[in-house]
Structure formats: structure tokens, C-alpha cells
XYZ file of C-alpha atoms in Angstrom:
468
model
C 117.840 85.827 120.055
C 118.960 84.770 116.392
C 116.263 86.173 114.822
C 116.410 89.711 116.534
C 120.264 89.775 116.138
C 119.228 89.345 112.295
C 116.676 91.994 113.195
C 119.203 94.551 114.353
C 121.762 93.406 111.244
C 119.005 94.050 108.563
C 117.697 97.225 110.278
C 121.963 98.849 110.283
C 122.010 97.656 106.990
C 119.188 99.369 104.731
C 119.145 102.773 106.963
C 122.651 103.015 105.588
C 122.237 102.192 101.663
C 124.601 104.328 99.363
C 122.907 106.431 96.740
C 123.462 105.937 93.409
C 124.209 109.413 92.452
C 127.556 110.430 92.500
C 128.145 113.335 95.869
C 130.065 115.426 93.557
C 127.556 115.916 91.038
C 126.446 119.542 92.368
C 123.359 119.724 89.639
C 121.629 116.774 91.455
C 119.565 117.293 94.118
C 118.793 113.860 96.243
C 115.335 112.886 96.524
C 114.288 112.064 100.194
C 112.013 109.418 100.775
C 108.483 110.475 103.206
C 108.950 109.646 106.809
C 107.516 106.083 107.524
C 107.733 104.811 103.982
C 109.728 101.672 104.840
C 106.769 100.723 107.270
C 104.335 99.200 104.633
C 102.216 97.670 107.550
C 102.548 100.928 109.831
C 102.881 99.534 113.074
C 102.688 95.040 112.476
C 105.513 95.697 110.115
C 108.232 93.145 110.520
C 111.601 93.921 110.414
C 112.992 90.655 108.374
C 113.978 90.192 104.545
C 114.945 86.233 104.575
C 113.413 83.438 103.194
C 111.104 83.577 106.453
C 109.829 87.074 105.792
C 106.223 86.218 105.230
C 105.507 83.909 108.152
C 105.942 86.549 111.234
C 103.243 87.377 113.310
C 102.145 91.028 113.507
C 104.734 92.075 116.546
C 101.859 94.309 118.512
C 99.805 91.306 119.306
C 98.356 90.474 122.637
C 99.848 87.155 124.338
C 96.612 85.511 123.797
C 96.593 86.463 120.128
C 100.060 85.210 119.899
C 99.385 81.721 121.367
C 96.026 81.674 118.868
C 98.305 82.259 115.985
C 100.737 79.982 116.782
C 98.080 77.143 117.212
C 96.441 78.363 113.564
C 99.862 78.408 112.054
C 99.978 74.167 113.059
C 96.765 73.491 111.066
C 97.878 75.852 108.199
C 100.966 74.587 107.719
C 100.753 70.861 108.743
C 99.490 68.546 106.331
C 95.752 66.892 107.031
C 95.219 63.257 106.086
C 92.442 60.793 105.172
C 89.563 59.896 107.809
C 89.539 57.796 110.058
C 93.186 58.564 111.522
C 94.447 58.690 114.885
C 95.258 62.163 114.332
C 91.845 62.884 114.440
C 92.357 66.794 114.992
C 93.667 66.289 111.575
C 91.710 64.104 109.543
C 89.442 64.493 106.771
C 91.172 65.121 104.205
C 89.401 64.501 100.467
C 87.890 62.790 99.198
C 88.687 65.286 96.300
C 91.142 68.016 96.713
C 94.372 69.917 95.522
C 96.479 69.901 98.351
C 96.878 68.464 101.631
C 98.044 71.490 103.412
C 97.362 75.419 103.137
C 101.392 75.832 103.306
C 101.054 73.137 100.137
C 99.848 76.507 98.128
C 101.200 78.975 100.030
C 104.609 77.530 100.654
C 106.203 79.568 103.880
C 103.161 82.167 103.565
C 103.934 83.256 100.165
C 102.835 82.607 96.215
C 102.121 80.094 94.251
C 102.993 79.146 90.584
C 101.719 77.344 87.681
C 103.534 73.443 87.474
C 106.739 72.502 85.374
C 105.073 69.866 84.356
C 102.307 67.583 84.107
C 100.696 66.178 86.968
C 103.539 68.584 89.450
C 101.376 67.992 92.840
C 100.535 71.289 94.787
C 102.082 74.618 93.128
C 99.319 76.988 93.931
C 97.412 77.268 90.922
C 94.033 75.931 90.309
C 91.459 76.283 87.465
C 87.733 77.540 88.324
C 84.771 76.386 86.794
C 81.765 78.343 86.310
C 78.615 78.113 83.661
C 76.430 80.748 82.779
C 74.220 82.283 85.363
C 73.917 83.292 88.783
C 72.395 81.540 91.930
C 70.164 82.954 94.592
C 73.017 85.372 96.178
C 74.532 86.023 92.947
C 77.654 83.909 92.242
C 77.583 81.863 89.645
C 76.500 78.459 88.929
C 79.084 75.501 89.015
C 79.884 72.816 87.102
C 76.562 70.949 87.534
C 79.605 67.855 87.666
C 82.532 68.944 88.771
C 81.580 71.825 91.136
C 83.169 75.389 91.002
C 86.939 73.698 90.839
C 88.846 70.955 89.150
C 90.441 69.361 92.291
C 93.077 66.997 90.877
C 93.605 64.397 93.169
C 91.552 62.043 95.458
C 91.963 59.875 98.977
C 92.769 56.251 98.164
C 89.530 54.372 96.751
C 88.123 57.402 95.227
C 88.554 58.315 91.442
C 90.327 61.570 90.794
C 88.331 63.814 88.885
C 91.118 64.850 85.919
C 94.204 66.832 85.482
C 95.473 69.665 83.562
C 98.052 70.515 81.843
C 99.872 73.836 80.339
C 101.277 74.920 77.403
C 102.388 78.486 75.888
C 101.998 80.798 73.332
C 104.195 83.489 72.577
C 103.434 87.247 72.708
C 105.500 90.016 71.408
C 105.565 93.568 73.240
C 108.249 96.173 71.574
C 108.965 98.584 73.106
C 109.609 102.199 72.054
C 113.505 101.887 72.257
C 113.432 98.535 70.161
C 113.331 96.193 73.088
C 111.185 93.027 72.345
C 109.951 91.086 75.569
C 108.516 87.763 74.675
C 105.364 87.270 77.008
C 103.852 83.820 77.806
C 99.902 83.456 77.190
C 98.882 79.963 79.042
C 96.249 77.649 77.223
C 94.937 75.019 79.541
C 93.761 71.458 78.323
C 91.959 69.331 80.476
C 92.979 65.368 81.074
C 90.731 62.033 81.863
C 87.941 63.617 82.950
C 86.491 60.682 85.264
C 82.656 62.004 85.627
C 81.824 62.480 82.500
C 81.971 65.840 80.325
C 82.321 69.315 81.535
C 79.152 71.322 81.082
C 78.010 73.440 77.351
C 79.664 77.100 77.552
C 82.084 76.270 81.013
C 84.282 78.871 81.760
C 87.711 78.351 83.205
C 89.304 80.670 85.294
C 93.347 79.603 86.119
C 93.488 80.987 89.778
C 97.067 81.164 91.610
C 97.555 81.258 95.501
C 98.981 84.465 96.352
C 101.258 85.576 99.682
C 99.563 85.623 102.928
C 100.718 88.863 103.846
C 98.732 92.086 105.425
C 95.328 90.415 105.075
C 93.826 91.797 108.123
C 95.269 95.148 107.212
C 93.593 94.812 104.041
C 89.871 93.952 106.192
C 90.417 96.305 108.594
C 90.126 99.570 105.717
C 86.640 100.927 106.034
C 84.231 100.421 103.469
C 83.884 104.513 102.740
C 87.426 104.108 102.350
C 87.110 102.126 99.420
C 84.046 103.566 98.126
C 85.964 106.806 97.897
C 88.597 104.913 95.244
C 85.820 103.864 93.155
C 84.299 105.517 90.298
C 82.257 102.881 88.416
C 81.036 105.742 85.651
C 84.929 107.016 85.173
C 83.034 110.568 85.949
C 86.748 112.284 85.918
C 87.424 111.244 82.866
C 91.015 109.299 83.402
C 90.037 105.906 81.973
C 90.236 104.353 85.257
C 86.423 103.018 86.264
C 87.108 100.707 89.425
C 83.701 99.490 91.463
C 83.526 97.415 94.556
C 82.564 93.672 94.406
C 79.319 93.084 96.197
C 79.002 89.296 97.324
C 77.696 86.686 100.178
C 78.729 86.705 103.487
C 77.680 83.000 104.669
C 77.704 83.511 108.385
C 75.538 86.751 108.242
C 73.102 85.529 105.211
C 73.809 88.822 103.851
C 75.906 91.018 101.172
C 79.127 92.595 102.005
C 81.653 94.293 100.350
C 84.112 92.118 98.415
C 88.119 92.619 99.309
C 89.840 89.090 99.082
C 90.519 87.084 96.122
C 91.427 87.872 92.570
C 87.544 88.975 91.754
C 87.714 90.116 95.236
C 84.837 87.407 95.549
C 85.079 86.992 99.601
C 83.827 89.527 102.182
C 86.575 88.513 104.749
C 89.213 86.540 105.698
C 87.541 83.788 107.896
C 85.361 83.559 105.167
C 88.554 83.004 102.478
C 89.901 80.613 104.773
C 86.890 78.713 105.111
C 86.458 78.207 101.168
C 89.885 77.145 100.613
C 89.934 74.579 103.136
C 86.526 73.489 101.310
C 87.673 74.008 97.450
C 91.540 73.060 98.351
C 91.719 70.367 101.101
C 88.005 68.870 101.083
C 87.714 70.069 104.957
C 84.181 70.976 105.986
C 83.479 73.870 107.885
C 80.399 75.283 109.994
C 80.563 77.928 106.925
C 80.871 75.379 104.403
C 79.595 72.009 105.714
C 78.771 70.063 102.143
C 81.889 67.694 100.485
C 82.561 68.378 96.884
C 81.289 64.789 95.522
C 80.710 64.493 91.713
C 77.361 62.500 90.873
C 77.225 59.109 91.751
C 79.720 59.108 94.420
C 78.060 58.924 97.891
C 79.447 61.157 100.588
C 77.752 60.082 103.271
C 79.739 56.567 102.569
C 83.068 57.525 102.451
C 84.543 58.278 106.222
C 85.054 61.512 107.326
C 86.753 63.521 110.225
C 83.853 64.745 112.000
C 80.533 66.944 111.484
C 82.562 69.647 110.785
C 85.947 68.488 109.932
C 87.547 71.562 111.449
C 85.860 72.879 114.469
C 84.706 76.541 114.959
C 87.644 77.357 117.368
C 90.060 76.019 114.832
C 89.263 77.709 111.713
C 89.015 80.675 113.783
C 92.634 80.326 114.798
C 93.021 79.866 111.361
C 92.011 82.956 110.402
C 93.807 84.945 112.509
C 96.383 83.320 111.836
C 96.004 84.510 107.838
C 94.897 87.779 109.141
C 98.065 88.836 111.139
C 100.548 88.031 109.171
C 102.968 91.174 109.762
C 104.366 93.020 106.584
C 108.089 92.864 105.903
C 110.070 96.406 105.779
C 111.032 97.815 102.454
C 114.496 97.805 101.194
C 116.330 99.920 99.883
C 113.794 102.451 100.333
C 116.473 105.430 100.626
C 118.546 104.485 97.042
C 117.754 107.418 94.582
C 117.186 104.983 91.933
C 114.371 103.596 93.711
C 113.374 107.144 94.584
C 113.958 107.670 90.962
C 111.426 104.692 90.565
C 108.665 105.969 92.548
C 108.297 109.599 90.213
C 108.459 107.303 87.247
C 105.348 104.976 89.130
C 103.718 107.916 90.048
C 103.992 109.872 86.746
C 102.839 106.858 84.593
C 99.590 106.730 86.901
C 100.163 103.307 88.588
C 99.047 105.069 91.268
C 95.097 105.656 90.031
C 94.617 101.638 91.019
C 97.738 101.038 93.452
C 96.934 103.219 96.154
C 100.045 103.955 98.048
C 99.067 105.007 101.474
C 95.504 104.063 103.086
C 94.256 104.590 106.908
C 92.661 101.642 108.181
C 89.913 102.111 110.728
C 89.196 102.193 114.806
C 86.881 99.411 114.666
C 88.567 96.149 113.353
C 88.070 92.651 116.035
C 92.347 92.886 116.505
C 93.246 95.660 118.032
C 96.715 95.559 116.385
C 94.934 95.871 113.141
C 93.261 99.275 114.156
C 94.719 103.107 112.937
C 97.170 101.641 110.880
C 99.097 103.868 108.031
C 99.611 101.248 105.609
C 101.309 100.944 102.315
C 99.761 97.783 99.954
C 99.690 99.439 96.952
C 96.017 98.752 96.414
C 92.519 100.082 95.876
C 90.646 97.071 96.118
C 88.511 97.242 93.649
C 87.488 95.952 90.754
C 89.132 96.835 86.864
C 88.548 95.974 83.393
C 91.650 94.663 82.669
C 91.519 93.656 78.849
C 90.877 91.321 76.782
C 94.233 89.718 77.379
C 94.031 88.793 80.854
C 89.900 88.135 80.445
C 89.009 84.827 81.737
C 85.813 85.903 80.689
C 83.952 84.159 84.255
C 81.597 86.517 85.764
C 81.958 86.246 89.836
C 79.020 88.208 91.704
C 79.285 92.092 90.253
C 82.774 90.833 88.126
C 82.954 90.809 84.817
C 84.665 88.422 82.997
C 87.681 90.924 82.201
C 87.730 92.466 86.013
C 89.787 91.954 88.056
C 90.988 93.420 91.785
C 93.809 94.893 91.899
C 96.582 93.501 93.596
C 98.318 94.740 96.496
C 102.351 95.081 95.606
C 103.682 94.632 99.148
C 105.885 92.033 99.841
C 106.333 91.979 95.673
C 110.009 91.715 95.825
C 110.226 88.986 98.597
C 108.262 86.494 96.899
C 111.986 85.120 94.982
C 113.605 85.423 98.168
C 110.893 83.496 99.743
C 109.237 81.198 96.851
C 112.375 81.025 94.538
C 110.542 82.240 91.782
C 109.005 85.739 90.502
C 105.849 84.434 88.749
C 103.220 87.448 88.877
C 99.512 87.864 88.009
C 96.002 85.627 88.592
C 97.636 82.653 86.502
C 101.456 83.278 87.213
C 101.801 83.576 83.593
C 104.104 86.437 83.809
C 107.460 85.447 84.396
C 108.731 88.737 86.241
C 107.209 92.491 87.181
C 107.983 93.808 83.526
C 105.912 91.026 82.305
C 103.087 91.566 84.476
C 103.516 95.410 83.304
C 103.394 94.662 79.490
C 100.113 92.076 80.131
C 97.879 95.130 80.794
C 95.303 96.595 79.442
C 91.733 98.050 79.575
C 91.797 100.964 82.036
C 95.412 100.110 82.535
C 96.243 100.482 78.624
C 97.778 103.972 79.356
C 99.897 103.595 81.897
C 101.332 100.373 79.831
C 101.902 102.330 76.985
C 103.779 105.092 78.885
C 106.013 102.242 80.397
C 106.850 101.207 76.913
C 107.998 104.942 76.237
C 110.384 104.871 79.036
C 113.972 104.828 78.633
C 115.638 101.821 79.651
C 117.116 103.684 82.772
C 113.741 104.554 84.089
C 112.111 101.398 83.810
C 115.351 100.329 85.436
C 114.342 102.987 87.885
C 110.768 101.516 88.446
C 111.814 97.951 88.604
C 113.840 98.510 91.284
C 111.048 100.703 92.707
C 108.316 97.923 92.923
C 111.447 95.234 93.724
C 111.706 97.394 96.941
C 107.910 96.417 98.104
């Protein structure tokens, strides 16, 4: 009763916000917003903007979906613990890892960030490893040592593998009305290595954990959809060249079309889930059944929680769990400055990567999920994104400057939710003008028309993308 009493106070609240144009100026003429806007998940959109806005299931759910997320939401957010335990639904945990729960990462469903300081246990952000060359289904080779991710910490007996730490150089954007904004490029240094040195040539890739948010929406879009967004040769001639990621579905021993992760590296969420609870926790899965053990430490010796440690039925819980997150409602989404906001987003061309309105299909496993409008602000695909943000690691058909592009619902929750408005694959940026001013490639132009704005319209688009 609480929560829909907020429910009815949120929804009186934002269908009545003031403009900001004054009703006496008679040469204005108020910009209207398209019917549905506010409903960035169509139908699963949730009707909350608190601190709890991310962690609501999709309300169209059967009862039996309900009760399945409710039990996936337990092992997501619980933590997991070192083998043998009497919570053996639980245990497993390690022997190498980065967190001890999903919610560790994605604290109440939403982003990560990089650490304050050294040694900071379980922010979200991670570093990659990768070496040169692909294997038999096309990713690339790991860390012949270390495997594909430096997990930082280790069950009791084991020797963690190393730690990293952060520092920052500065970057100055000006901008055409004399503005400087002082950007923050991260350089990562790697601590007490315990297995030896990292492979000739390794790449590292800082990857942060991102909101849980619409992921199901995001599977459900067909795959002509997408295909229709790309254009790999740029054969309009706008600069903008995205191109699907084509990678390795596990359970079907077959390719699929890349949507989740920030090379878009994962066919689907189970399959997402599965890897993080490998790369993250150290939990084995019937997808990914092998621990992460550096050489000379023996696997088969340490205790675990079971052959796999999280069964079938659980990680499938899991997942839709992940997958039915509901969306929360835009704010604000009447206030002619945002309005304002979206001409300014649409006339600088975020749109060509930041789709604003997609259909998903008739076809998705969850009904909920099916002939959804949707709003996530994304194409899915794959862009050169410049030198600056280049981690220069090549994941299946991703270059080492490509990137997918990220869906911008939910954007402006993530301070009301996480306390913090860190933005883009390493959180380096520190807010949305930031994460602007960082890009380049195909997205040069539309950064260089931003920096052309006055300072009332990128007031104007802030406040636009703040209302996602």
C-alpha cells in the first residue's frame, strides 16, 4: 500500500509540472511532448522515481513469473560464501573473484563506479584481459595466466591474484563560448601480481557494471530490427558506420547476434548472467562449468559448492530476474526546457546511434516482453568511438575503438539510486556533459555541435537526457 500511495503521489506530481516559459509570452508557442513518451518501457514501465526505482519487477507479469523473480532477486542480491557451508544453496564462492554478490556491482539494480581508493572492495568496475588473437568461436585469447579478468580477491587459503589501482590525467575541452571542462582520462597500474607476469602485448579493457534495467526489452527487439540501424559501409554518407557484434552462444554451439555488454559481446541475457557469476563471483554454471584457477593452483582440491555451483533452475531465475526489470517513468517529460532539450538532441544527431523509439517483437519467451513501444535510446550496435575512449581489445567482430552504444534510460536515476553520476565503459566521466565531450570517431560531429551550443541549450539537453 506504501509503495502505490507513492505511486499515485509521483504519478499527480509530474503530469502537473509547470513550464518554464512564461504564459504571457504570446510569441512562444509550447512544445507538446508525443503521446506515450513518459513510458520508456511501453507497457513494464514502472511508475517510481526513488532510490528503489531500478529494482521493480515488470508490473504485467504472470504470478508464476512474479514468484520466479522474486526467488532470482534472493540469489542476485544475497551474498554467496565459501564451500563447504551450511548454506549450501549458497556456497561456492571463489576461489578467485570480485565480488560476493551481483547486488555487490550492481548495488539496488543500478551502476557501478571506479574505487576512491586503493584496494575499495566491490564498486563495479573491473579490468579485462585479452592477448592477441582469436579462439575457435572468435573471442579472443586470455591471459594464458590470469584468464580474461583480474579478479582481485580470493577465499581464505588461496592467494589473490593482484590489485589495481587508478590515477588521472587531465583533459581540456573548450568550448565555443569559452567554457573549459576539465575531463578525467584513467591510467590503470597493476599491483603484486601473485602468478607471475602478465602476458607480451596484454590488453586491458576497464569494464564498469551498468543498471539492470530493460534488459529483456533490449532481447526481445528482432534481429532485422537491428540490422536495419546498421550500416557497416556508412553508404549514406553521415559518418555514422554502426555493425552488429556477431559472437558465441554457449548453449546452442552457435553464433548469434551480440546485444549485451559494452562490446555487446553476449547473445542474451542468461548467457550475461551466466559469465558474470563465472568472471565476478567464481560460481560455475552448466554454461560455464570450469573455475578460473591460475597455473599451479589445483581446482579440483579446493572445495566447492556442487557440480554446478548454481543449478539450472537457479540461474534461470536469475535471468529473469535481470531480464524483467521494469523501466522507471520519465520526469519531467512535459517541461519545455526538456522539450527544448529533445530538438537540441535531435538536431545535433544523437539520435543516428540513440534510437529513440524501437518495436520489440511477438516472439520473445515472456510474454510481457512482447509488442512493446520502447524508448532506450539505443541502436545496439557497434561504433568507432575514437581514439580516446579505445581500449584498443578486439572482442569477436569489435574493434579495439568500438563500442555499443548505450541505452540512456534510467540515465538520470542512477544519482538518485547509486549516489553518484559516473558515465561511460570505465566511469571515467564524472557527469552526462563529460560523457558528451569524451566522444569521438563517428560521434566527433555531434560533439562538436554540442560545443557550439549556447549555454542555455546545453542547459536544455542536460535536462533532456536527466529526464531518462
Amino acid at each position: 500500500m506504501k509503495n502505490l500511495l507513492k505511486g499515485f503521489l509521483f504519478l499527480f506530481c509530474f503530469h502537473f509540472a509547470s513550464c518554464s516559459k512564461s504564459d504571457n509570452d504570446e510569441d512562444y508557442i509550447a512544445l507538446v511532448p508525443e503521446e506515450g513518451e513518459h513510458l520508456l518501457g511501453g507497457t513494464t514501465t514502472v511508475f517510481n522515481a526513488t532510490q528503489e526505482a531500478f529494482g521493480f519487477f515488470a508490473p504485467n507479469l504472470t504470478l508464476d513469473e512474479q514468484s520466479d523473480f522474486g526467488i532470482g532477486n534472493s540469489f542476485f542480491r544475497q551474498s554467496w560464501v565459501s564451500a563447504p557451508s551450511s548454506t549450501t544453496a549458497r556456497d561456492g564462492l571463489g576461489p578467485f573473484y570480485n565480488a560476493t554478490s551481483c547486488a555487490s556491482c550492481h548495488f539496488k539494480d543500478g551502476r557501478g563506479r571506479p574505487p576512491l581508493f586503493d584496494k575499495e572492495f566491490g564498486t563495479g568496475l573491473l579490468l579485462r584481459f585479452s592477448i592477441d588473437g582469436t579462439d575457435a568461436h572468435g573471442s579472443f585469447h586470455p591471459d594464458p595466466t590470469y584468464g580474461n579478468q583480474l579478479q582481485d580477491n580470493s577465499i581464505l587459503g588461496q592467494t589473490t591474484k593482484g590489485w589495481y589501482s587508478i590515477t588521472y590525467e587531465t583533459i581540456t575541452e573548450t568550448l565555443a563560448d569559452g567554457t573549459k571542462v576539465m575531463l578525467q582520462k584513467p591510467i590503470y597500474t597493476i599491483h603484486d601480481l601473485a602468478y607471475g607476469a602478465l602476458a607480451s602485448g596484454i590488453k586491458i579493457s576497464p569494464r564498469v557494471a551498468n543498471q539492470m534495467v530493460g534488459l529483456g526489452l533490449l532481447e526481445a527487439i528482432p534481429d532485422a530490427t537491428i540490422l536495419g540501424f546498421a550500416d557497416e559501409n556508412d553508404a549514406n554518407g553521415d559518418g555514422i558506420s554502426g555493425k552488429v557484434n556477431y559472437v558465441y552462444d554457449v548453449a546452442t554451439n552457435s553464433t548469434k547476434m551480440g546485444r549485451f555488454g559494452w562490446k555487446a559481446n553476449q547473445p542474451n541475457v542468461r548467457q550475461q548472467v551466466a559469465a558474470a557469476f563465472s568472471g565476478d563471483l567464481g560460481i560455475t554454471s552448466f554454461l560455464f562449468p570450469n573455475e578460473n584457477c591460475p597455473p599451479g593452483v589445483d581446482c579440483n582440491a579446493i572445495p566447492n559448492g556442487g557440480t554446478p555451483e548454481i543449478t539450472d533452475i537457479s540461474l534461470n531465475r536469475v535471468a529473469l530476474y535481470s531480464a524483467t526489470l521494469g523501466v522507471p517513468v520519465r520526469r519531467n517529460y512535459k517541461n519545455q526546457n526538456v522539450l527544448e532539450g529533445k530538438k537540441v538532441f535531435e538536431n545535433i544527431k544523437c539520435i543516428s546511434c540513440h534510437i529513440p523509439k524501437i518495436q520489440t517483437g511477438n516472439d520473445h519467451a515472456i510474454a510481457a516482453l512482447r509488442n512493446q513501444t520502447i524508448r532506450p535510446f539505443t541502436d545496439l550496435l557497434l561504433h568507432d568511438m575514437g581514439p580516446g575512449l579505445a581500449d584498443n581489445a578486439p572482442d569477436f567482430k569489435a574493434t579495439g575503438s568500438e563500442w555499443r552504444t548505450q541505452p540512456l534510460w534510467g540515465i538520470g536515476l542512477i544519482n538518485t539510486v547509486n549516489r553518484h553520476t559516473r558515465l561511460l565503459h570505465d566511469g571515467r566521466a564524472r557527469n552526462i556533459e563529460e560523457a558528451i565531450l569524451w566522444h569521438g570517431g563517428e560521434a566527433q560531429a555531434p560533439k562538436e555541435k554540442y560545443k557550439q551550443l549556447t549555454a542555455q541549450e546545453r542547459s536544455n539537453l542536460l535536462e533532456y537526457i536527466n529526464s531518462l
